[in-house]
CSV table of C-alpha atoms and ligand atoms in Angstrom, one decimal:
chain,number,residue,atom,x,y,z
A,1,MET,CA,214.4,153.7,-88.0
A,2,LYS,CA,214.9,154.2,-84.7
A,3,ILE,CA,212.7,157.1,-83.8
A,4,ASN,CA,214.4,159.3,-81.2
A,5,LYS,CA,213.4,159.0,-77.7
A,6,LYS,CA,212.1,162.9,-77.2
A,7,ILE,CA,209.6,161.9,-79.8
A,8,LYS,CA,208.1,159.0,-77.9
A,9,VAL,CA,207.6,161.3,-75.0
A,10,VAL,CA,205.6,163.0,-77.7
A,11,GLU,CA,203.7,160.0,-78.7
A,12,LYS,CA,202.8,159.1,-75.2
A,13,SER,CA,201.1,162.5,-74.7
A,14,PHE,CA,198.6,161.9,-78.0
A,15,LYS,CA,197.8,158.7,-76.1
A,16,ILE,CA,194.6,157.7,-75.5
A,17,SER,CA,194.2,154.4,-73.1
A,18,PRO,CA,191.7,151.8,-73.2
A,19,VAL,CA,190.9,152.8,-69.6
A,20,SER,CA,190.4,156.4,-70.8
A,21,ALA,CA,188.7,155.5,-73.5
A,22,LYS,CA,186.3,154.1,-71.5
A,23,LYS,CA,185.8,157.0,-69.3
A,24,LEU,CA,185.3,159.2,-72.5
A,25,ILE,CA,182.7,157.4,-73.5
A,26,LYS,CA,181.4,157.5,-70.2
A,27,SER,CA,181.5,161.5,-69.9
A,28,PHE,CA,180.0,161.4,-72.9
A,29,HIS,CA,177.3,159.4,-72.1
A,30,SER,CA,176.4,161.9,-69.3
A,31,ASP,CA,177.0,165.3,-71.0
A,32,MET,CA,174.2,163.8,-73.9
A,33,LYS,CA,171.9,163.2,-70.9
A,34,ASN,CA,172.5,166.1,-69.4
A,35,GLY,CA,172.2,168.4,-72.6
A,36,LEU,CA,168.6,166.7,-73.3
A,37,CYS,CA,167.5,167.8,-70.3
A,38,GLY,CA,168.9,171.6,-70.5
A,39,LYS,CA,171.0,170.8,-67.7
A,40,LYS,CA,174.7,172.0,-68.0
A,41,SER,CA,176.3,170.5,-70.5
A,42,SER,CA,179.6,170.8,-73.0
A,43,LEU,CA,177.2,169.2,-75.8
A,44,LYS,CA,174.1,171.1,-77.0
A,45,MET,CA,171.9,168.8,-77.7
A,46,LEU,CA,169.8,170.6,-80.6
A,47,PRO,CA,166.6,169.1,-81.5
A,48,THR,CA,166.2,169.5,-85.5
A,49,TYR,CA,162.4,168.9,-85.8
A,50,ALA,CA,163.5,166.6,-88.7
A,51,LYS,CA,162.6,162.5,-88.8
A,52,ARG,CA,164.4,159.8,-90.7
A,53,PRO,CA,163.3,159.5,-94.4
A,54,THR,CA,160.9,156.4,-95.8
A,55,GLY,CA,162.2,156.2,-98.8
A,56,ARG,CA,159.5,157.5,-101.0
A,57,GLU,CA,160.2,160.9,-101.0
A,58,LYS,CA,159.8,162.6,-104.7
A,59,GLY,CA,160.6,165.6,-106.4
A,60,ASP,CA,162.7,167.7,-108.2
A,61,PHE,CA,164.8,169.8,-105.8
A,62,LEU,CA,167.8,172.5,-105.5
A,63,ALA,CA,170.0,172.1,-102.6
A,64,LEU,CA,172.4,174.2,-100.9
A,65,ASP,CA,175.7,173.6,-99.0
A,66,LEU,CA,177.2,176.4,-96.2
A,67,GLY,CA,179.8,175.4,-94.1
A,68,GLY,CA,182.6,174.0,-95.4
A,69,THR,CA,185.5,175.7,-97.7
A,70,ASN,CA,183.0,175.9,-100.5
A,71,PHE,CA,179.5,177.2,-100.9
A,72,ARG,CA,177.9,174.7,-103.0
A,73,ILE,CA,174.6,174.2,-104.9
A,74,PHE,CA,172.5,170.5,-106.3
A,75,LYS,CA,170.1,170.3,-108.9
A,76,LEU,CA,168.4,166.9,-107.9
A,77,LYS,CA,165.6,164.5,-108.7
A,78,LEU,CA,164.3,162.4,-105.9
A,79,GLN,CA,162.6,159.0,-108.0
A,80,GLY,CA,160.8,158.0,-105.0
A,81,LYS,CA,161.9,154.4,-104.3
A,82,ARG,CA,164.9,155.3,-102.4
A,83,ARG,CA,166.8,156.2,-106.1
A,84,ILE,CA,168.2,159.4,-106.7
A,85,SER,CA,168.8,160.7,-110.0
A,86,ASP,CA,169.7,164.0,-112.3
A,87,ILE,CA,172.5,165.1,-110.0
A,88,LEU,CA,174.6,168.2,-110.9
A,89,SER,CA,176.1,170.6,-108.7
A,90,GLU,CA,178.3,173.6,-108.1
A,91,SER,CA,180.9,175.1,-106.4
A,92,PHE,CA,181.9,178.7,-105.0
A,93,VAL,CA,184.7,179.2,-103.6
A,94,LEU,CA,184.2,181.1,-100.1
A,95,LYS,CA,186.9,183.9,-99.7
A,96,LYS,CA,187.6,185.9,-96.5
A,97,GLU,CA,185.4,188.9,-97.1
A,98,HIS,CA,182.5,186.5,-97.6
A,99,ILE,CA,182.5,184.8,-94.5
A,100,ALA,CA,184.0,187.1,-92.3
A,101,ASN,CA,183.2,190.8,-92.7
A,102,THR,CA,178.6,190.9,-92.7
A,103,GLU,CA,175.7,188.9,-92.7
A,104,LYS,CA,175.0,190.6,-95.7
A,105,GLU,CA,178.1,190.2,-97.5
A,106,LEU,CA,177.9,186.5,-96.9
A,107,PHE,CA,174.0,186.0,-97.6
A,108,GLY,CA,174.0,188.3,-100.3
A,109,PHE,CA,177.4,186.0,-102.0
A,110,ILE,CA,175.1,183.3,-101.6
A,111,ALA,CA,172.0,184.2,-103.3
A,112,ASP,CA,174.0,186.0,-106.0
A,113,CYS,CA,175.2,182.4,-106.4
A,114,ILE,CA,171.9,180.7,-106.4
A,115,LYS,CA,170.6,183.2,-109.2
A,116,LYS,CA,173.7,182.5,-111.9
A,117,PHE,CA,173.1,179.0,-111.4
A,118,MET,CA,169.5,179.0,-111.7
A,119,GLU,CA,169.9,180.8,-114.8
A,120,ARG,CA,172.4,178.5,-116.4
A,121,GLN,CA,170.8,175.2,-115.5
A,122,LYS,CA,167.1,177.3,-117.0
A,123,PHE,CA,165.1,177.1,-114.0
A,124,SER,CA,161.7,177.9,-115.2
A,125,LYS,CA,160.7,181.8,-113.8
A,126,ASN,CA,156.8,181.2,-113.8
A,127,LYS,CA,157.1,177.9,-111.4
A,128,GLN,CA,158.2,177.6,-107.8
A,129,HIS,CA,161.2,175.9,-106.7
A,130,LYS,CA,162.0,173.9,-103.4
A,131,ILE,CA,165.5,174.6,-101.4
A,132,GLY,CA,166.7,172.5,-98.9
A,133,PHE,CA,169.4,174.3,-96.8
A,134,THR,CA,172.4,172.4,-95.4
A,135,PHE,CA,173.7,174.7,-93.3
A,136,SER,CA,176.8,173.3,-91.3
A,137,PHE,CA,176.5,175.2,-87.8
A,138,PRO,CA,174.6,175.0,-84.7
A,139,ILE,CA,171.3,176.1,-84.7
A,140,LYS,CA,168.6,176.5,-82.4
A,141,GLN,CA,165.4,174.9,-84.2
A,142,THR,CA,162.0,175.8,-83.8
A,143,ALA,CA,160.3,173.9,-86.7
A,144,ILE,CA,162.4,172.5,-89.9
A,145,ALA,CA,162.2,175.7,-92.0
A,146,LYS,CA,163.2,178.0,-88.7
A,147,GLY,CA,166.5,178.1,-87.0
A,148,VAL,CA,168.8,180.9,-85.2
A,149,LEU,CA,172.3,181.1,-85.3
A,150,LEU,CA,173.5,180.0,-81.9
A,151,GLY,CA,177.3,181.1,-82.6
A,152,TRP,CA,179.7,181.0,-85.5
A,153,THR,CA,182.2,178.1,-85.4
A,154,LYS,CA,185.4,176.9,-88.3
A,155,GLY,CA,186.6,180.5,-88.8
A,156,PHE,CA,182.9,181.9,-90.0
A,157,ASN,CA,182.3,185.2,-88.5
A,158,ALA,CA,179.9,186.9,-90.5
A,159,LYS,CA,178.7,189.8,-88.1
A,160,GLY,CA,174.7,190.1,-88.0
A,161,ALA,CA,173.7,186.8,-88.2
A,162,GLU,CA,174.4,185.3,-84.8
A,163,GLY,CA,170.6,185.2,-83.0
A,164,LYS,CA,168.7,185.7,-86.4
A,165,ASP,CA,166.7,183.0,-88.3
A,166,ILE,CA,168.9,181.6,-90.7
A,167,VAL,CA,166.1,181.1,-93.3
A,168,TRP,CA,164.4,184.5,-92.9
A,169,LEU,CA,168.3,185.8,-93.6
A,170,LEU,CA,168.3,183.9,-97.0
A,171,ASN,CA,165.3,184.8,-97.8
A,172,LYS,CA,165.9,188.9,-97.4
A,173,ALA,CA,168.8,188.1,-99.1
A,174,LEU,CA,166.7,186.4,-102.1
A,175,LEU,CA,164.7,188.8,-102.5
A,176,GLY,CA,167.5,191.1,-102.8
A,177,VAL,CA,168.5,189.8,-106.1
A,178,GLY,CA,164.8,189.6,-107.2
A,179,LEU,CA,164.5,185.8,-106.9
A,180,SER,CA,160.8,185.8,-105.6
A,181,ASN,CA,159.8,181.9,-107.0
A,182,THR,CA,162.1,180.2,-104.4
A,183,LYS,CA,160.5,178.1,-101.1
A,184,ILE,CA,163.4,177.0,-98.3
A,185,ARG,CA,161.2,174.1,-97.1
A,186,ALA,CA,164.2,172.4,-94.7
A,187,LEU,CA,167.1,174.0,-92.7
A,188,ALA,CA,169.4,170.9,-91.2
A,189,ASN,CA,173.0,170.4,-89.9
A,190,ASP,CA,174.9,168.9,-92.8
A,191,THR,CA,175.2,165.6,-90.2
A,192,VAL,CA,171.8,165.6,-90.5
A,193,SER,CA,171.6,166.1,-94.3
A,194,THR,CA,174.0,163.2,-94.1
A,195,LEU,CA,172.1,161.0,-92.2
A,196,ALA,CA,169.1,161.6,-94.1
A,197,ALA,CA,171.2,160.7,-97.6
A,198,LYS,CA,172.0,157.7,-96.6
A,199,SER,CA,168.8,156.7,-94.6
A,200,TYR,CA,167.2,157.1,-97.9
A,201,GLU,CA,168.2,154.8,-99.2
A,202,ASP,CA,169.4,152.4,-96.1
A,203,GLU,CA,167.0,152.0,-93.0
A,204,LYS,CA,169.7,150.6,-90.7
A,205,CYS,CA,171.2,153.9,-90.4
A,206,ASP,CA,170.7,156.0,-87.5
A,207,MET,CA,173.6,158.3,-87.0
A,208,GLY,CA,175.3,161.0,-89.4
A,209,VAL,CA,179.0,161.9,-88.6
A,210,ILE,CA,180.8,164.7,-90.6
A,211,LEU,CA,184.8,164.4,-90.4
A,212,GLY,CA,185.6,167.4,-92.6
A,213,THR,CA,186.7,171.0,-91.8
A,214,GLY,CA,184.8,170.4,-88.7
A,215,THR,CA,183.6,167.5,-86.9
A,216,ASN,CA,180.1,166.5,-85.2
A,217,ALA,CA,177.7,163.7,-85.2
A,218,CYS,CA,173.6,163.7,-84.9
A,219,TYR,CA,171.6,160.4,-84.0
A,220,VAL,CA,168.0,159.0,-84.0
A,221,GLU,CA,166.8,160.1,-80.1
A,222,LYS,CA,163.7,157.8,-79.4
A,223,LYS,CA,163.6,159.2,-75.6
A,224,LYS,CA,160.0,160.8,-76.0
A,225,ASN,CA,158.5,161.1,-80.1
A,226,GLU,CA,161.6,159.8,-82.5
A,227,MET,CA,163.6,162.9,-83.5
A,228,ILE,CA,167.4,163.9,-84.9
A,229,VAL,CA,169.1,165.0,-82.6
A,230,ASN,CA,171.9,167.1,-83.9
A,231,ILE,CA,175.0,166.7,-80.7
A,232,GLU,CA,177.2,169.6,-81.7
A,233,TRP,CA,180.1,167.1,-80.4
A,234,GLY,CA,183.3,169.7,-81.8
A,235,ASN,CA,182.3,171.3,-78.5
A,236,PHE,CA,182.8,168.6,-75.9
A,237,ASN,CA,185.2,168.6,-73.5
A,238,LYS,CA,186.1,166.5,-71.2
A,239,LEU,CA,189.2,165.5,-72.5
A,240,LYS,CA,192.9,165.8,-71.7
A,241,LEU,CA,194.5,168.0,-73.6
A,242,THR,CA,198.3,168.1,-74.3
A,243,ARG,CA,200.4,171.2,-74.2
A,244,TYR,CA,200.4,171.7,-77.5
A,245,ASP,CA,196.6,171.5,-77.8
A,246,LYS,CA,196.3,174.3,-75.0
A,247,GLU,CA,198.7,176.5,-77.5
A,248,LEU,CA,196.8,176.0,-80.3
A,249,ASP,CA,193.5,176.7,-78.6
A,250,GLU,CA,194.9,180.0,-77.0
A,251,ASN,CA,195.9,181.2,-80.2
A,252,SER,CA,192.5,180.7,-81.8
A,253,ILE,CA,189.5,182.9,-81.9
A,254,ASN,CA,187.6,180.7,-79.7
A,255,PRO,CA,189.5,179.7,-76.9
A,256,GLY,CA,188.1,177.3,-74.8
A,257,LYS,CA,185.2,176.6,-77.4
A,258,GLN,CA,185.2,173.7,-79.7
A,259,VAL,CA,187.7,171.4,-77.9
A,260,LEU,CA,187.8,168.1,-79.3
A,261,GLU,CA,186.8,169.6,-82.7
A,262,LYS,CA,190.4,170.9,-82.6
A,263,MET,CA,191.7,167.7,-82.3
A,264,VAL,CA,190.1,166.0,-84.7
A,265,SER,CA,189.0,168.2,-87.5
A,266,GLY,CA,190.2,169.1,-90.9
A,267,MET,CA,191.3,172.9,-89.9
A,268,TYR,CA,193.4,172.3,-87.2
A,269,LEU,CA,195.5,168.9,-87.8
A,270,GLY,CA,197.8,170.9,-89.7
A,271,ASP,CA,198.4,173.2,-87.2
A,272,ILE,CA,199.1,171.1,-84.0
A,273,VAL,CA,201.6,169.0,-86.1
A,274,ARG,CA,203.2,172.5,-87.0
A,275,ILE,CA,203.1,173.3,-83.3
A,276,VAL,CA,204.8,170.2,-82.3
A,277,ALA,CA,207.1,169.9,-85.2
A,278,LYS,CA,208.2,173.6,-83.6
A,279,ASP,CA,208.2,172.1,-80.0
A,280,LEU,CA,211.4,169.2,-81.7
A,281,ALA,CA,213.1,172.4,-83.6
A,282,ALA,CA,213.3,174.5,-80.4
A,283,LYS,CA,214.7,171.6,-79.0
A,284,GLY,CA,216.8,170.6,-81.6
A,285,ILE,CA,215.2,167.1,-82.5
A,286,PHE,CA,214.0,168.5,-85.7
A,287,ASP,CA,216.6,169.9,-87.1
A,288,VAL,CA,215.1,171.6,-90.1
A,289,TYR,CA,219.4,173.0,-91.3
A,290,GLY,CA,218.0,176.5,-89.6
A,291,TYR,CA,214.6,177.1,-90.9
A,292,LYS,CA,213.4,177.2,-87.8
A,293,LYS,CA,211.3,179.8,-88.1
A,294,VAL,CA,208.8,178.2,-90.8
A,295,PHE,CA,207.1,176.8,-88.0
A,296,ASP,CA,206.0,180.0,-85.3
A,297,LYS,CA,203.8,180.7,-88.7
A,298,ASN,CA,200.0,180.0,-87.8
A,299,GLY,CA,198.3,177.9,-90.8
A,300,VAL,CA,201.4,177.3,-92.9
A,301,LEU,CA,200.7,173.4,-92.7
A,302,GLU,CA,197.1,172.5,-93.6
A,303,SER,CA,195.3,169.1,-93.4
A,304,LYS,CA,195.7,168.1,-96.7
A,305,HIS,CA,199.4,168.1,-96.0
A,306,VAL,CA,199.8,166.4,-93.4
A,307,SER,CA,197.6,163.4,-95.6
A,308,THR,CA,200.2,163.8,-98.3
A,309,VAL,CA,202.8,163.1,-95.9
A,310,GLU,CA,201.6,160.4,-94.3
A,311,SER,CA,200.6,158.7,-97.8
A,312,ASP,CA,204.3,158.6,-98.8
A,313,SER,CA,205.9,155.4,-98.8
A,314,SER,CA,208.7,156.6,-101.3
A,315,LYS,CA,212.4,155.5,-100.0
A,316,LYS,CA,213.8,158.6,-100.0
A,317,LEU,CA,210.3,160.5,-98.5
A,318,THR,CA,210.1,162.5,-101.6
A,319,LYS,CA,206.8,163.9,-101.1
A,320,VAL,CA,207.4,165.0,-97.8
A,321,LYS,CA,210.8,166.4,-98.8
A,322,ASN,CA,208.3,168.4,-101.6
A,323,VAL,CA,206.2,170.1,-98.5
A,324,LEU,CA,208.7,170.5,-96.4
A,325,SER,CA,210.6,172.4,-99.9
A,326,MET,CA,206.8,174.4,-100.0
A,327,LEU,CA,207.3,175.4,-96.3
A,328,GLY,CA,210.1,177.1,-97.4
A,329,ILE,CA,212.8,174.0,-96.3
A,330,LYS,CA,215.3,173.7,-99.5
A,331,ARG,CA,217.2,171.2,-97.5
A,332,SER,CA,216.3,168.6,-95.4
A,333,THR,CA,218.0,165.3,-94.1
A,334,TYR,CA,215.9,161.7,-94.5
A,335,SER,CA,215.5,161.9,-90.7
A,336,ASP,CA,213.8,165.6,-90.4
A,337,ARG,CA,211.5,163.7,-93.2
A,338,SER,CA,211.3,160.4,-91.5
A,339,ILE,CA,210.1,163.0,-88.2
A,340,LEU,CA,208.0,165.2,-89.5
A,341,LYS,CA,206.5,161.7,-91.0
A,342,GLU,CA,206.0,160.2,-87.7
A,343,ILE,CA,204.5,163.6,-85.9
A,344,CYS,CA,201.5,163.8,-88.6
A,345,ARG,CA,201.1,159.9,-88.1
A,346,ILE,CA,200.5,160.1,-83.8
A,347,VAL,CA,198.4,163.9,-84.8
A,348,SER,CA,196.1,161.6,-86.8
A,349,LEU,CA,196.1,158.6,-85.7
A,350,ARG,CA,194.6,160.4,-82.1
A,351,ALA,CA,191.9,162.3,-83.9
A,352,SER,CA,190.7,158.9,-85.6
A,353,ARG,CA,190.5,157.2,-82.3
A,354,LEU,CA,188.2,160.4,-80.6
A,355,ALA,CA,186.4,159.9,-83.6
A,356,ALA,CA,185.7,156.2,-82.9
A,357,ILE,CA,185.1,156.6,-79.6
A,358,LEU,CA,182.8,158.7,-80.2
A,359,MET,CA,180.7,156.9,-82.1
A,360,ALA,CA,180.7,154.3,-79.9
A,361,ALA,CA,179.2,156.7,-77.1
A,362,VAL,CA,176.2,157.6,-79.1
A,363,VAL,CA,175.9,154.1,-80.4
A,364,THR,CA,175.5,152.8,-77.0
A,365,ARG,CA,173.5,155.5,-75.9
A,366,MET,CA,171.0,154.1,-78.6
A,367,ASP,CA,171.6,150.7,-78.1
A,368,PRO,CA,173.4,149.8,-74.9
A,369,GLY,CA,174.0,146.4,-75.6
A,370,LEU,CA,174.8,146.6,-79.4
A,371,LYS,CA,172.3,144.1,-80.2
A,372,ARG,CA,171.0,145.8,-83.8
A,373,LYS,CA,173.1,146.5,-86.6
A,374,HIS,CA,173.2,150.1,-87.0
A,375,THR,CA,174.7,151.9,-90.6
A,376,ILE,CA,177.0,155.6,-89.9
A,377,ALA,CA,176.5,158.3,-92.3
A,378,ILE,CA,180.0,159.5,-92.4
A,379,ASP,CA,181.5,162.4,-95.4
A,380,GLY,CA,183.9,165.1,-95.1
A,381,SER,CA,187.9,165.2,-96.8
A,382,VAL,CA,189.5,164.0,-93.4
A,383,TYR,CA,187.4,160.5,-93.6
A,384,GLU,CA,187.4,160.5,-96.8
A,385,LYS,CA,190.7,161.4,-97.8
A,386,HIS,CA,193.3,161.4,-94.9
A,387,PRO,CA,195.4,157.6,-95.6
A,388,GLY,CA,194.5,155.2,-92.7
A,389,PHE,CA,191.8,157.3,-91.1
A,390,SER,CA,189.0,154.8,-91.9
A,391,LYS,CA,191.0,151.8,-91.2
A,392,HIS,CA,191.9,153.1,-87.2
A,393,ILE,CA,188.5,153.8,-87.0
A,394,ARG,CA,187.4,150.8,-87.9
A,395,SER,CA,190.4,149.1,-85.7
A,396,THR,CA,189.5,151.0,-82.8
A,397,LEU,CA,185.7,150.0,-82.2
A,398,GLY,CA,187.2,146.6,-82.2
A,399,ASP,CA,189.1,147.3,-79.5
A,400,ILE,CA,186.0,148.8,-77.6
A,401,PHE,CA,183.4,146.1,-78.9
A,402,GLY,CA,185.5,142.9,-79.9
A,403,ARG,CA,183.4,141.1,-82.1
A,404,LYS,CA,180.2,143.0,-82.0
A,405,ALA,CA,181.7,145.8,-83.4
A,406,LYS,CA,181.1,144.1,-87.1
A,407,ASN,CA,177.6,145.5,-85.9
A,408,ILE,CA,178.3,149.0,-86.7
A,409,VAL,CA,178.9,149.7,-90.2
A,410,LEU,CA,180.8,152.5,-91.8
A,411,SER,CA,179.8,154.4,-94.8
A,412,LEU,CA,181.0,157.0,-96.7
A,413,THR,CA,178.0,159.1,-97.9
A,414,LYS,CA,180.0,161.6,-100.9
A,415,ASP,CA,177.4,164.8,-101.6
A,416,ALA,CA,175.2,164.2,-98.4
A,417,SER,CA,174.5,167.4,-97.9
A,418,GLY,CA,172.8,167.8,-101.1
A,419,LYS,CA,171.3,164.8,-101.4
A,420,GLY,CA,169.8,164.9,-98.0
A,421,ALA,CA,168.7,168.6,-97.7
A,422,ALA,CA,166.5,168.0,-100.8
A,423,ILE,CA,165.2,164.4,-98.7
A,424,LEU,CA,164.2,166.4,-95.9
A,425,ALA,CA,162.5,169.4,-97.9
A,426,ALA,CA,160.5,166.4,-99.8
A,427,ARG,CA,159.1,165.6,-95.9
A,428,GLN,CA,157.7,168.9,-95.8
A,429,LYS,CA,153.8,169.8,-97.0
B,1,LIG,C1,181.1,172.4,-86.7
B,1,LIG,C2,179.7,173.2,-86.3
B,1,LIG,C3,178.8,171.8,-86.8
B,1,LIG,C4,179.2,171.3,-88.3
B,1,LIG,C5,180.6,170.8,-87.7
B,1,LIG,C6,181.0,170.2,-89.5
B,1,LIG,O1,181.6,171.5,-85.2
B,1,LIG,O2,179.4,173.8,-85.6
B,1,LIG,O3,177.5,172.6,-86.9
B,1,LIG,O4,177.9,170.0,-87.9
B,1,LIG,O5,181.3,172.2,-88.0
B,1,LIG,O6,180.8,170.6,-90.5
């Protein structure tokens, strides 16, 4: 298929050359360094008070996972020999009223879910149950089970939580529903739980990455004593933005913030595609039979649609046709469908490349010559489900490191929020 020249212009604006990749790595290193010593930086570089597990951690745990589309509760057993068993979990849908009103509503809802789960799973009322809590937002920790929320991201906006200790808020809510036999032993960012979960079984794991609704990473910093540092890379801002990124940012609830996250993560991929489609429709390149207005509306395209479009290899692009039809565009030509597919490819390819470049930056902070093996634990819907995403990360790492790229192992680590939080809780007395 011959792609319209105008699409080439869009493609060019989303390209990252090898020279810009190198520059990005350099400026990421300098932001990491500045963040670590409290100087001005777009990276928070938060100490987590968490260390890598030994693999010998043992016991029965409850683990909580808050920060994506669902609130999840896990019950599991750490066997103490790098093995986890008896994993059981339940998901609870988070509605707008839970995440965007007040802290009382959010934590009250969570406490209710925990109570129901414990009743259904017949937890003893006479025993104290240990909890590990994965809380996927930036927190300033002063101990493993103490952390103040620095600010919400990813559309969460429950008032009254910022500046407060999350463990205290949850404990208060648990007492509110009559649960006094629980003890929150660890509070961790999802990247940290992911790292912990993988390194429980693989001691070469020294980095955790989330590529889901949001994006972020943590790694093992050895400058003074070994400690896992939560980078909060979603806020990295030394990036070249396209006009489409700028439009997305201006219309977001947090303009100027989470700049990298808005280019990479699932919460935003659909919207970048929508904004490009809107522009091409206005220029008459993307025709869609006078249904242009469909693309004016923020949020109509989600990242799962972008995945569906890209996975369509049928002759007539039937899946793309269905996505367009779901948007209200009941008639579409083959050319329209292939243009939409091309936009999705361009947008998600940049996302995977950016993710790979930042992974390269973090690994070379730990090991400048890439002399050792590093396992990167990765969790999140975009990495797991988006067609070609992991393949493109691999190939970009290959472009950057050549043969040495084989020293980096990417490992999809599912249910990491649950497992990792339990492991971290087991480390505490
Ligand atoms: C957002 C949060 C960060 C989290 C990431 C992935 O970037 O600020 O703490 O790790 O999403 O869930």
